[in-house]
Short mmCIF file of C-alpha atoms in Angstrom, two decimals:
data_model
loop_
_atom_site.label_atom_id
_atom_site.label_comp_id
_atom_site.label_asym_id
_atom_site.label_seq_id
_atom_site.Cartn_x
_atom_site.Cartn_y
_atom_site.Cartn_z
CA MET A 175 0.00 0.00 0.00
CA ILE A 176 1.27 3.46 -0.86
CA ASN A 177 0.74 5.85 2.03
CA PRO A 178 -1.74 8.56 1.04
CA LEU A 179 -0.82 12.20 1.40
CA GLN A 180 -2.29 14.10 4.32
CA LYS A 181 -2.18 17.71 3.12
CA HIS A 182 -5.45 19.30 2.13
CA THR A 183 -5.91 21.62 -0.84
CA LEU A 184 -6.95 25.23 -0.37
CA ASP A 185 -10.56 24.20 -0.86
CA GLY A 186 -10.39 21.39 1.65
CA ARG A 187 -9.89 18.29 -0.47
CA LEU A 188 -7.16 15.80 0.22
CA TYR A 189 -4.19 16.13 -2.11
CA SER A 190 -3.19 13.13 -4.15
CA ARG A 191 -0.04 12.45 -6.06
CA ARG A 192 0.06 12.71 -9.82
CA SER A 193 -1.02 9.42 -11.35
CA ILE A 194 2.36 8.97 -13.01
CA ILE A 195 4.06 9.20 -9.61
CA GLU A 196 1.60 6.83 -7.95
CA ALA A 197 2.15 4.31 -10.72
CA LYS A 198 5.91 4.64 -10.40
CA LEU A 199 5.70 4.09 -6.62
CA VAL A 200 3.65 0.93 -7.11
CA GLU A 201 6.37 -0.29 -9.46
CA LEU A 202 9.22 0.71 -7.13
CA VAL A 203 7.90 -0.78 -3.87
CA SER A 204 8.17 -4.19 -5.45
CA LEU A 205 11.91 -3.80 -6.08
CA SER A 206 14.61 -5.10 -3.83
CA ARG A 207 16.65 -2.50 -2.00
CA ASP A 208 19.66 -3.00 -4.23
CA GLU A 209 17.53 -2.59 -7.33
CA LEU A 210 15.92 0.54 -5.94
CA ILE A 211 19.27 2.13 -5.05
CA THR A 212 20.60 1.39 -8.53
CA ARG A 213 17.56 2.98 -10.10
CA CYS A 214 17.69 6.03 -7.81
CA ALA A 215 21.31 6.65 -8.76
CA ILE A 216 20.38 7.18 -12.41
CA GLU A 217 20.85 10.87 -13.20
CA GLN A 218 19.46 11.18 -16.69
CA LYS A 219 15.81 12.16 -16.57
CA ASP A 220 15.14 10.69 -19.97
CA ASP A 221 16.34 7.27 -18.88
CA PRO A 222 13.24 5.03 -18.64
CA ASP A 223 14.48 3.72 -15.29
CA TYR A 224 14.99 7.17 -13.81
CA VAL A 225 13.30 7.54 -10.41
CA PRO A 226 11.49 10.87 -10.05
CA SER A 227 12.51 12.91 -7.01
CA GLU A 228 8.92 12.69 -5.74
CA CYS A 229 9.39 8.93 -5.39
CA LEU A 230 12.82 9.23 -3.82
CA LEU A 231 11.33 11.56 -1.24
CA TYR A 232 8.52 9.11 -0.53
CA PHE A 233 10.98 6.36 0.39
CA ILE A 234 13.02 8.69 2.57
CA ARG A 235 9.92 9.86 4.45
CA SER A 236 8.78 6.31 4.99
CA SER A 237 12.12 5.57 6.64
CA ARG A 238 11.23 7.50 9.73
CA THR A 239 12.18 4.70 12.08
CA ASP A 240 14.89 3.15 9.93
CA SER A 241 17.06 6.02 8.89
CA SER A 242 20.13 4.73 10.67
CA ASN A 243 20.26 2.09 7.99
CA THR A 244 22.86 2.65 5.27
CA TYR A 245 20.16 1.97 2.68
CA PHE A 246 18.25 5.06 3.69
CA GLU A 247 21.46 7.05 4.02
CA ARG A 248 22.13 6.31 0.37
CA LEU A 249 18.63 7.40 -0.65
CA TYR A 250 18.91 10.57 1.42
CA LYS A 251 22.24 11.56 -0.07
CA LEU A 252 21.03 10.92 -3.60
CA LEU A 253 18.11 13.27 -3.07
CA ALA A 254 20.29 15.85 -1.33
CA GLU A 255 22.65 15.81 -4.30
CA ARG A 256 19.76 16.37 -6.68
CA VAL A 257 18.64 19.38 -4.65
CA LEU A 258 22.12 20.92 -4.74
CA ARG A 259 22.48 20.31 -8.47
CA SER A 260 19.23 22.15 -9.12
CA LEU A 261 20.44 25.32 -7.40
CA PRO A 262 22.58 27.73 -9.43
CA LYS A 263 26.06 28.21 -8.07
CA ALA A 264 27.86 31.46 -7.35
CA GLU A 265 28.99 31.98 -10.92
CA SER A 266 26.47 34.24 -12.54
CA LEU A 267 25.53 34.07 -16.15
CA ASN A 268 26.07 37.66 -17.13
CA GLY A 269 28.08 39.13 -14.26
CA LYS A 270 25.22 41.39 -13.26
CA THR A 271 23.84 39.29 -10.42
CA THR A 272 25.71 39.27 -7.17
CA SER A 273 27.60 36.00 -6.79
CA LEU A 274 27.54 36.25 -3.02
CA SER A 275 23.76 36.37 -3.11
CA LYS A 276 23.61 33.26 -5.26
CA SER A 277 25.90 31.42 -2.88
CA ALA A 278 23.83 32.47 0.12
CA ILE A 279 20.60 31.53 -1.65
CA ARG A 280 21.97 28.11 -2.54
CA GLU A 281 23.03 27.33 1.00
CA LYS A 282 19.84 28.60 2.55
CA VAL A 283 17.58 26.71 0.17
CA PHE A 284 19.50 23.50 0.76
CA GLY A 285 19.42 24.13 4.49
CA GLY A 286 15.71 24.92 4.33
CA PHE A 287 14.99 21.65 2.59
CA VAL A 288 17.12 19.74 5.09
CA ASP A 289 15.10 21.41 7.85
CA LEU A 290 11.87 20.19 6.28
CA LEU A 291 13.16 16.62 6.23
CA VAL A 292 14.31 16.85 9.83
CA SER A 293 10.93 18.19 10.93
CA ASP A 294 9.18 15.44 9.03
CA ARG A 295 11.36 12.85 10.74
CA ASP A 296 10.16 14.18 14.05
CA ALA A 297 6.48 14.17 13.11
CA TYR A 298 4.68 14.03 9.77
CA LEU A 299 5.09 17.40 8.10
CA ASP A 300 2.29 17.80 5.61
CA LYS A 301 4.14 20.63 3.89
CA LEU A 302 6.47 18.02 2.41
CA ASP A 303 3.46 16.59 0.60
CA TYR A 304 3.82 19.44 -1.88
CA TYR A 305 7.22 18.05 -2.77
CA GLU A 306 5.76 14.59 -3.34
CA ILE A 307 3.34 16.09 -5.83
CA ASN A 308 5.79 18.21 -7.82
CA PHE A 309 9.27 18.26 -6.35
CA ASP A 310 10.94 20.62 -8.78
CA ASP A 311 8.26 23.29 -8.67
CA ALA A 312 7.89 23.11 -4.89
CA LEU A 313 11.65 23.62 -4.64
CA LYS A 314 11.39 26.61 -6.97
CA LYS A 315 8.87 28.12 -4.59
CA LEU A 316 11.28 27.55 -1.68
CA ARG A 317 14.10 29.10 -3.67
CA LEU A 318 12.05 32.19 -4.45
CA THR A 319 11.08 32.67 -0.82
CA VAL A 320 14.72 32.41 0.27
CA GLN A 321 15.86 34.70 -2.53
CA ASN A 322 13.38 37.39 -1.49
CA GLN A 323 14.47 37.10 2.14
CA ILE A 324 18.11 37.52 1.22
CA TRP A 325 17.47 40.38 -1.16
CA LYS A 326 15.47 42.10 1.56
CA GLU A 327 18.33 41.58 4.03
CA GLU A 328 20.77 42.98 1.50
CA ASN A 329 18.40 45.87 0.90
CA ARG A 330 18.89 45.01 -2.70
CA SER A 331 18.12 47.74 -5.12
CA THR A 332 19.12 46.96 -8.65
CA THR A 333 17.18 49.70 -10.30
CA LEU A 334 19.04 51.49 -12.99
CA TYR A 335 16.90 54.53 -12.72
CA ASP A 336 14.49 56.45 -10.54
CA GLU A 337 11.02 55.01 -10.98
CA GLU A 338 9.35 58.05 -9.48
CA THR A 339 10.82 60.71 -11.72
CA GLY A 340 10.98 58.52 -14.76
CA ASP A 341 14.56 59.38 -15.58
CA LEU A 342 16.56 56.71 -17.28
CA SER A 343 20.29 56.48 -17.00
CA THR A 344 22.13 57.44 -20.13
CA ALA A 345 23.33 53.92 -20.69
CA VAL A 346 19.83 52.54 -21.14
CA GLU A 347 17.77 55.51 -22.30
CA ARG A 348 16.10 54.33 -25.45
CA ALA A 349 12.69 54.34 -26.88
CA ALA A 350 11.08 51.03 -26.07
CA GLY A 351 8.84 51.15 -29.07
CA SER A 352 6.84 48.17 -30.05
CA PHE A 353 8.76 45.23 -28.69
CA ASP A 354 7.94 41.65 -27.78
CA PRO A 355 10.79 40.01 -25.89
CA PHE A 356 8.93 36.70 -25.90
CA ASN A 357 8.46 36.44 -29.64
CA ALA A 358 8.62 32.78 -30.53
CA SER A 359 11.49 32.72 -33.00
CA ALA A 360 13.93 34.64 -30.78
CA PHE A 361 12.76 32.81 -27.67
CA ALA A 362 13.63 29.49 -29.22
CA ASP A 363 17.31 30.36 -29.04
CA ASP A 364 19.00 29.15 -25.83
CA ASP A 365 21.41 32.05 -25.53
CA TYR A 366 18.64 34.56 -26.14
CA ARG A 367 16.50 33.05 -23.39
CA LEU A 368 19.38 33.05 -20.92
CA CYS A 369 20.13 36.68 -21.69
CA LEU A 370 16.47 37.64 -21.53
CA TYR A 371 15.88 36.03 -18.14
CA ALA A 372 19.06 37.57 -16.78
CA ALA A 373 17.83 40.97 -17.97
CA ILE A 374 14.39 40.47 -16.42
CA ASP A 375 16.05 39.39 -13.17
CA ILE A 376 17.63 42.78 -12.66
CA LEU A 377 14.47 44.78 -13.29
CA PRO A 378 12.81 46.43 -10.32
CA PRO A 379 10.16 44.08 -8.92
CA GLU A 380 7.11 45.93 -10.25
CA GLN A 381 8.46 46.04 -13.78
CA ARG A 382 9.37 42.37 -13.59
CA ARG A 383 5.81 41.59 -12.58
CA ILE A 384 4.40 43.61 -15.45
CA ILE A 385 6.63 41.71 -17.87
CA GLU A 386 5.48 38.40 -16.43
CA MET A 387 1.82 39.32 -16.71
CA LEU A 388 2.35 40.47 -20.28
CA ARG A 389 4.06 37.17 -20.97
CA GLN A 390 0.95 35.43 -19.68
CA GLY A 391 -1.21 37.47 -22.02
CA ILE A 392 -2.98 39.47 -19.34
CA PRO A 393 -4.07 42.84 -20.74
CA ILE A 394 -2.88 46.10 -19.25
CA ASP A 395 -6.39 47.44 -19.14
CA SER A 396 -9.88 46.60 -20.38
CA LYS A 397 -13.21 48.28 -20.84
CA GLU A 398 -14.95 45.14 -19.58
CA PRO A 399 -15.30 45.23 -15.81
CA ASN A 400 -14.94 41.49 -15.27
CA VAL A 401 -11.65 41.14 -17.07
CA LEU A 402 -8.60 40.88 -14.86
CA THR A 403 -6.02 43.39 -15.96
CA ILE A 404 -2.48 44.23 -14.95
CA ALA A 405 -3.67 47.60 -13.73
CA LYS A 406 -6.22 45.98 -11.40
CA ALA A 407 -3.90 43.25 -10.18
CA LEU A 408 -1.12 45.69 -9.29
CA GLY A 409 -3.38 48.53 -8.20
CA LYS A 410 -1.89 51.05 -10.61
CA SER A 411 -3.24 53.19 -13.43
CA GLU A 412 -3.03 52.06 -17.01
CA LYS A 413 -0.69 54.96 -17.75
CA THR A 414 1.71 53.94 -15.00
CA ILE A 415 1.70 50.34 -16.19
CA ARG A 416 2.51 51.41 -19.75
CA THR A 417 5.29 53.68 -18.54
CA TYR A 418 6.83 50.91 -16.46
CA ARG A 419 6.44 48.49 -19.33
CA ASP A 420 8.24 50.79 -21.72
CA LYS A 421 11.07 51.28 -19.27
CA ALA A 422 11.36 47.55 -18.72
CA TYR A 423 11.47 46.95 -22.44
CA ALA A 424 14.19 49.57 -22.80
CA VAL A 425 16.31 47.81 -20.21
CA ILE A 426 15.70 44.41 -21.76
CA ARG A 427 16.53 45.64 -25.26
CA ALA A 428 19.71 47.23 -23.98
CA ALA A 429 20.74 44.01 -22.27
CA LEU A 430 19.94 41.90 -25.30
CA ASN A 431 21.88 44.23 -27.57
CA GLU A 432 24.83 44.09 -25.20
CA GLY A 433 24.64 40.35 -25.30
CA GLU A 434 24.82 40.41 -29.06
CA GLU A 435 27.81 42.71 -29.02
CA VAL A 436 29.83 40.57 -26.61
CA MET B 149 -14.05 37.31 5.94
CA PRO B 150 -13.77 35.29 2.74
CA ALA B 151 -12.39 31.79 3.17
CA GLU B 152 -9.55 32.53 0.75
CA SER B 153 -8.10 35.14 3.07
CA GLN B 154 -7.62 32.55 5.79
CA HIS B 155 -4.88 30.74 3.93
CA SER B 156 -1.28 31.67 4.59
CA CYS B 157 0.85 33.10 1.83
CA GLU B 158 3.05 30.03 2.02
CA ASP B 159 0.18 27.61 1.47
CA VAL B 160 -1.19 29.67 -1.39
CA LEU B 161 2.20 29.85 -3.09
CA TYR B 162 2.91 26.15 -2.68
CA ALA B 163 -0.57 25.30 -3.95
CA PHE B 164 0.02 27.52 -6.96
CA ALA B 165 3.45 26.04 -7.59
CA ILE B 166 2.14 22.50 -7.83
CA GLU B 167 -0.95 23.26 -9.90
CA PRO B 168 -1.05 20.75 -12.75
CA LYS B 169 -1.67 23.40 -15.40
CA LEU B 170 0.19 26.63 -15.02
CA GLY B 171 -0.73 29.42 -17.36
CA ARG B 172 -2.84 32.51 -17.65
CA ASP B 173 -6.07 30.91 -16.42
CA THR B 174 -4.47 29.51 -13.28
CA LEU B 175 -2.62 32.73 -12.52
CA GLU B 176 -5.80 34.74 -13.00
CA LYS B 177 -7.74 32.41 -10.74
CA TYR B 178 -5.22 32.81 -7.95
CA LEU B 179 -4.94 36.57 -8.43
CA ARG B 180 -8.72 36.87 -8.14
CA ASN B 181 -8.94 34.60 -5.09
CA TYR B 182 -5.86 35.89 -3.30
CA PRO B 183 -5.29 39.51 -4.37
CA GLN B 184 -3.37 40.13 -1.15
CA TYR B 185 -0.64 37.81 -2.48
CA ALA B 186 -0.57 39.21 -6.01
CA ASP B 187 3.09 40.25 -5.94
CA GLU B 188 4.27 36.89 -4.62
CA LEU B 189 2.11 34.94 -7.07
CA ILE B 190 3.38 36.85 -10.08
CA ASP B 191 6.97 36.48 -8.92
CA LEU B 192 6.43 32.75 -8.51
CA SER B 193 4.77 32.51 -11.91
CA PHE B 194 7.92 33.96 -13.46
CA GLU B 195 10.15 31.65 -11.44
CA LEU B 196 8.16 28.59 -12.50
CA SER B 197 8.49 29.56 -16.15
CA ARG B 198 12.26 29.16 -16.00
CA GLU B 199 13.82 26.02 -17.30
CA ALA B 200 15.11 23.63 -14.70
CA TYR B 201 18.75 24.23 -13.87
CA VAL B 202 20.97 21.18 -13.53
CA ASP B 203 24.60 21.33 -12.60
CA GLU B 204 26.25 18.35 -14.25
CA ALA B 205 29.76 18.96 -12.96
CA PRO B 206 31.18 16.49 -10.43
CA LEU B 207 30.26 17.30 -6.86
CA SER B 208 32.76 19.57 -5.21
CA CYS B 209 34.34 18.60 -1.88
CA GLU B 210 32.41 21.43 -0.26
CA ASP B 211 29.11 20.13 -1.60
CA GLN B 212 29.91 16.60 -0.55
CA ALA B 213 30.68 17.86 2.95
CA LEU B 214 27.41 19.79 2.95
CA ILE B 215 25.51 16.62 2.12
CA ASP B 216 27.38 14.57 4.71
CA ARG B 217 26.59 17.12 7.41
CA ALA B 218 22.94 17.19 6.39
CA TRP B 219 22.72 13.41 6.66
CA GLN B 220 24.47 13.48 10.00
CA ARG B 221 21.90 15.91 11.30
CA HIS B 222 19.02 13.95 9.83
CA SER B 223 20.12 10.61 11.22
CA GLU B 224 20.74 12.06 14.67
CA THR B 225 17.21 13.42 14.87
CA ALA B 226 15.34 10.83 16.80
CA PRO B 227 11.74 10.51 15.65
CA LYS B 228 9.21 11.63 18.22
CA GLU B 229 8.50 8.68 20.42
CA ILE B 230 5.22 7.45 19.11
CA MET B 231 3.64 5.85 22.10
CA PRO B 232 2.51 2.33 21.44
CA LEU B 233 -0.99 3.70 21.59
CA LEU B 234 -2.79 0.58 20.63
CA SER B 235 -0.41 -2.27 21.18
CA THR B 236 -0.29 -1.94 25.00
CA LEU B 237 -3.98 -1.48 25.57
CA SER B 238 -5.38 -4.05 27.96
CA VAL B 239 -8.46 -6.02 27.01
CA ALA B 240 -10.55 -3.84 29.28
CA GLU B 241 -9.14 -0.71 27.67
CA GLN B 242 -9.78 -2.08 24.20
CA ARG B 243 -13.36 -2.86 25.25
CA ALA B 244 -13.81 0.67 26.59
CA LEU B 245 -12.35 2.16 23.41
CA ALA B 246 -14.66 0.07 21.26
CA GLN B 247 -17.62 1.18 23.35
CA TYR B 248 -16.61 4.82 23.07
CA LEU B 249 -16.31 4.56 19.31
CA ASP B 250 -19.47 2.45 19.17
CA VAL B 251 -17.89 -0.39 17.23
CA PRO B 252 -17.28 -4.07 18.03
CA ARG B 253 -13.94 -4.84 19.61
CA GLN B 254 -12.78 -6.71 16.51
CA VAL B 255 -12.75 -3.37 14.67
CA ILE B 256 -10.23 -2.08 17.20
CA THR B 257 -8.25 -5.29 16.76
CA ALA B 258 -8.10 -4.73 13.00
CA PHE B 259 -6.67 -1.24 13.55
CA ARG B 260 -4.13 -2.63 16.04
CA GLU B 261 -3.04 -5.10 13.41
CA CYS B 262 -2.90 -2.36 10.75
CA ARG B 263 -5.22 -4.27 8.50
CA VAL B 264 -7.43 -1.30 7.64
CA GLU B 265 -7.18 0.77 4.47
CA LEU B 266 -6.89 4.20 6.03
CA THR B 267 -8.19 6.16 3.07
CA SER B 268 -11.53 4.38 3.55
CA VAL B 269 -11.95 5.54 7.14
CA PRO B 270 -14.00 8.71 7.66
CA THR B 271 -11.91 11.48 9.16
CA PRO B 272 -14.39 12.22 11.99
CA PHE B 273 -14.05 8.60 13.14
CA LEU B 274 -10.24 8.87 13.11
CA GLU B 275 -10.41 12.13 15.01
CA ARG B 276 -12.54 10.55 17.74
CA PHE B 277 -10.21 7.58 17.75
CA ALA B 278 -7.18 9.82 18.25
CA SER B 279 -8.97 11.86 20.87
CA ALA B 280 -9.89 8.70 22.82
CA LEU B 281 -6.18 7.86 22.96
CA ASN B 282 -5.27 11.40 24.06
CA SER B 283 -3.40 11.82 20.85
CA THR B 284 -3.71 13.77 17.64
CA LEU B 285 -4.95 12.71 14.27
CA ASP B 286 -1.48 13.24 12.77
CA ILE B 287 0.23 10.94 15.25
CA LEU B 288 -2.44 8.29 14.93
CA MET B 289 -2.29 8.40 11.12
CA ASN B 290 1.48 8.31 11.31
CA MET B 291 1.42 5.19 13.39
CA LEU B 292 -1.30 3.43 11.46
CA SER B 293 0.10 4.31 8.04
CA ARG B 294 3.74 3.63 8.82
CA GLN B 295 3.35 -0.02 9.40
CA PRO B 296 2.52 -1.37 5.94
CA VAL B 297 5.49 0.35 4.27
CA SER B 298 7.86 -0.45 7.10
CA ASP B 299 6.74 -4.02 7.04
CA LEU B 300 7.47 -4.18 3.34
CA GLY B 301 10.86 -2.60 4.03
CA ARG B 302 11.74 -5.04 6.77
CA SER B 303 10.83 -7.97 4.61
CA TYR B 304 13.80 -7.30 2.33
CA LYS B 305 15.94 -9.69 4.33
CA ALA B 306 17.15 -11.57 1.31
CA ASP B 307 16.41 -8.80 -1.16
CA ALA B 308 13.48 -10.88 -2.25
CA ARG B 309 10.39 -9.16 -3.58
CA PRO B 310 7.80 -8.76 -0.81
CA GLU B 311 4.16 -9.74 -0.99
CA ALA B 312 1.65 -6.93 -1.07
CA GLN B 313 -0.41 -6.66 2.11
CA THR B 314 -4.15 -7.09 1.74
CA LEU B 315 -6.06 -4.36 3.53
CA VAL B 316 -9.74 -4.20 4.28
CA THR B 317 -11.88 -1.13 3.86
CA PHE B 318 -13.51 0.34 6.92
CA GLU B 319 -16.98 -0.43 5.60
CA GLN B 320 -16.10 -4.05 4.91
CA LEU B 321 -14.65 -4.29 8.39
CA LEU B 322 -17.96 -3.12 9.82
CA ILE B 323 -19.87 -5.58 7.66
CA ASP B 324 -17.61 -8.43 8.74
CA ALA B 325 -18.18 -7.40 12.35
CA ASP B 326 -21.96 -7.66 11.83
CA VAL B 327 -22.56 -3.97 12.48
CA PRO B 328 -26.19 -3.26 11.53
CA GLN B 329 -26.67 -1.27 8.35
CA ASP B 330 -28.21 1.79 9.99
CA LYS B 331 -25.28 2.06 12.37
CA ARG B 332 -22.83 1.45 9.52
CA VAL B 333 -24.33 4.39 7.65
CA LEU B 334 -23.84 6.63 10.66
CA LEU B 335 -20.28 5.46 11.20
CA MET B 336 -19.41 6.00 7.55
CA LYS B 337 -20.81 9.49 7.80
CA GLY B 338 -18.88 10.08 11.00
CA GLU B 339 -22.08 10.79 12.86
CA ASN B 340 -21.87 8.13 15.55
#
């Protein structure tokens, strides 16, 4: 029997694992320990025998009373390694992000995840159920929370200009014009995407949010009262949203052009 | 106060992160239901859109040490002593528990032997069960749900494949214990 999850959804239903994960667990519980360890050590996700991290976590959680066993130590360390490998290291992609921040974020996220496992060992921690449903995305959420904490502690301000007065620094003052940074053909290029995300990363938070909502296709404003708009969601006027958008585009275009020149 | 506002930011963000279909519709739904978390939701939406990062380089010594320390800490954390809530109950105590829960004693025996499929047991019944043992639902579920997996684990003595354990649903347990239908209905509804 596969232990059910205990966390409830926001509307009160019991969470369940994705069917693909449940099916994989049913397959894996029938393996011997040696077979399971061998499978869990496979690193390539496209290998048919790859064990999803959700499943690896399940076996670790179920080891609550057996974790002194070397078998569970092996499982634990395999999962811990996967967590570390998913967290960017101190080397930044374009030199514009602080490498110390990245290092601090990496350590804190790893430590935060270790804390969750320790708490769960003490008594069932239903928060870990999120990680059994979608490990990678739950970890991304943890990473974002840690990142925001660290940026707040650092009093991070990466703005290149004064949002209030609307002045742009000489280096990036350009007309944004009609520009779609997510246009399909450019976005298909790996280097372009890396550069684009790095550029969006350094935008002030409100501009970054506007870019994200535009990426999702949410309109800036609408005559229809029931339509959710960026202006409503962020509590700002349409004019302000457009101004911020144009500034964000100017920064992104500048960064992308610099990337081309390098 | 709307129900949505009672959820913590953390729960809302995690719930959003693991939504099966992320996109405009889902983001809009969450922004409408949890406007107080708009900034965090949009930030997370952007984060989730990024491709997964995987460092394929060999583990550094520092990272290996980090992992070793984490394991050390994990293995030294003793699990909370889960009292043998059921296994040490005397016959008289089992009888009293059965009476309190308004079920035949053999139902209690089935729980003691971890033969019950827990997902089939109504939560109100489990809550009363836990309360009767001066415990919490979490601890009771922990104890009752641990056993089948642990048993499978411990059966790997010769690395042979274990047999799957047959569990009985709560309703079937009541039927087998000759609980009258009207009482079964109440128990299944958690209204006993």
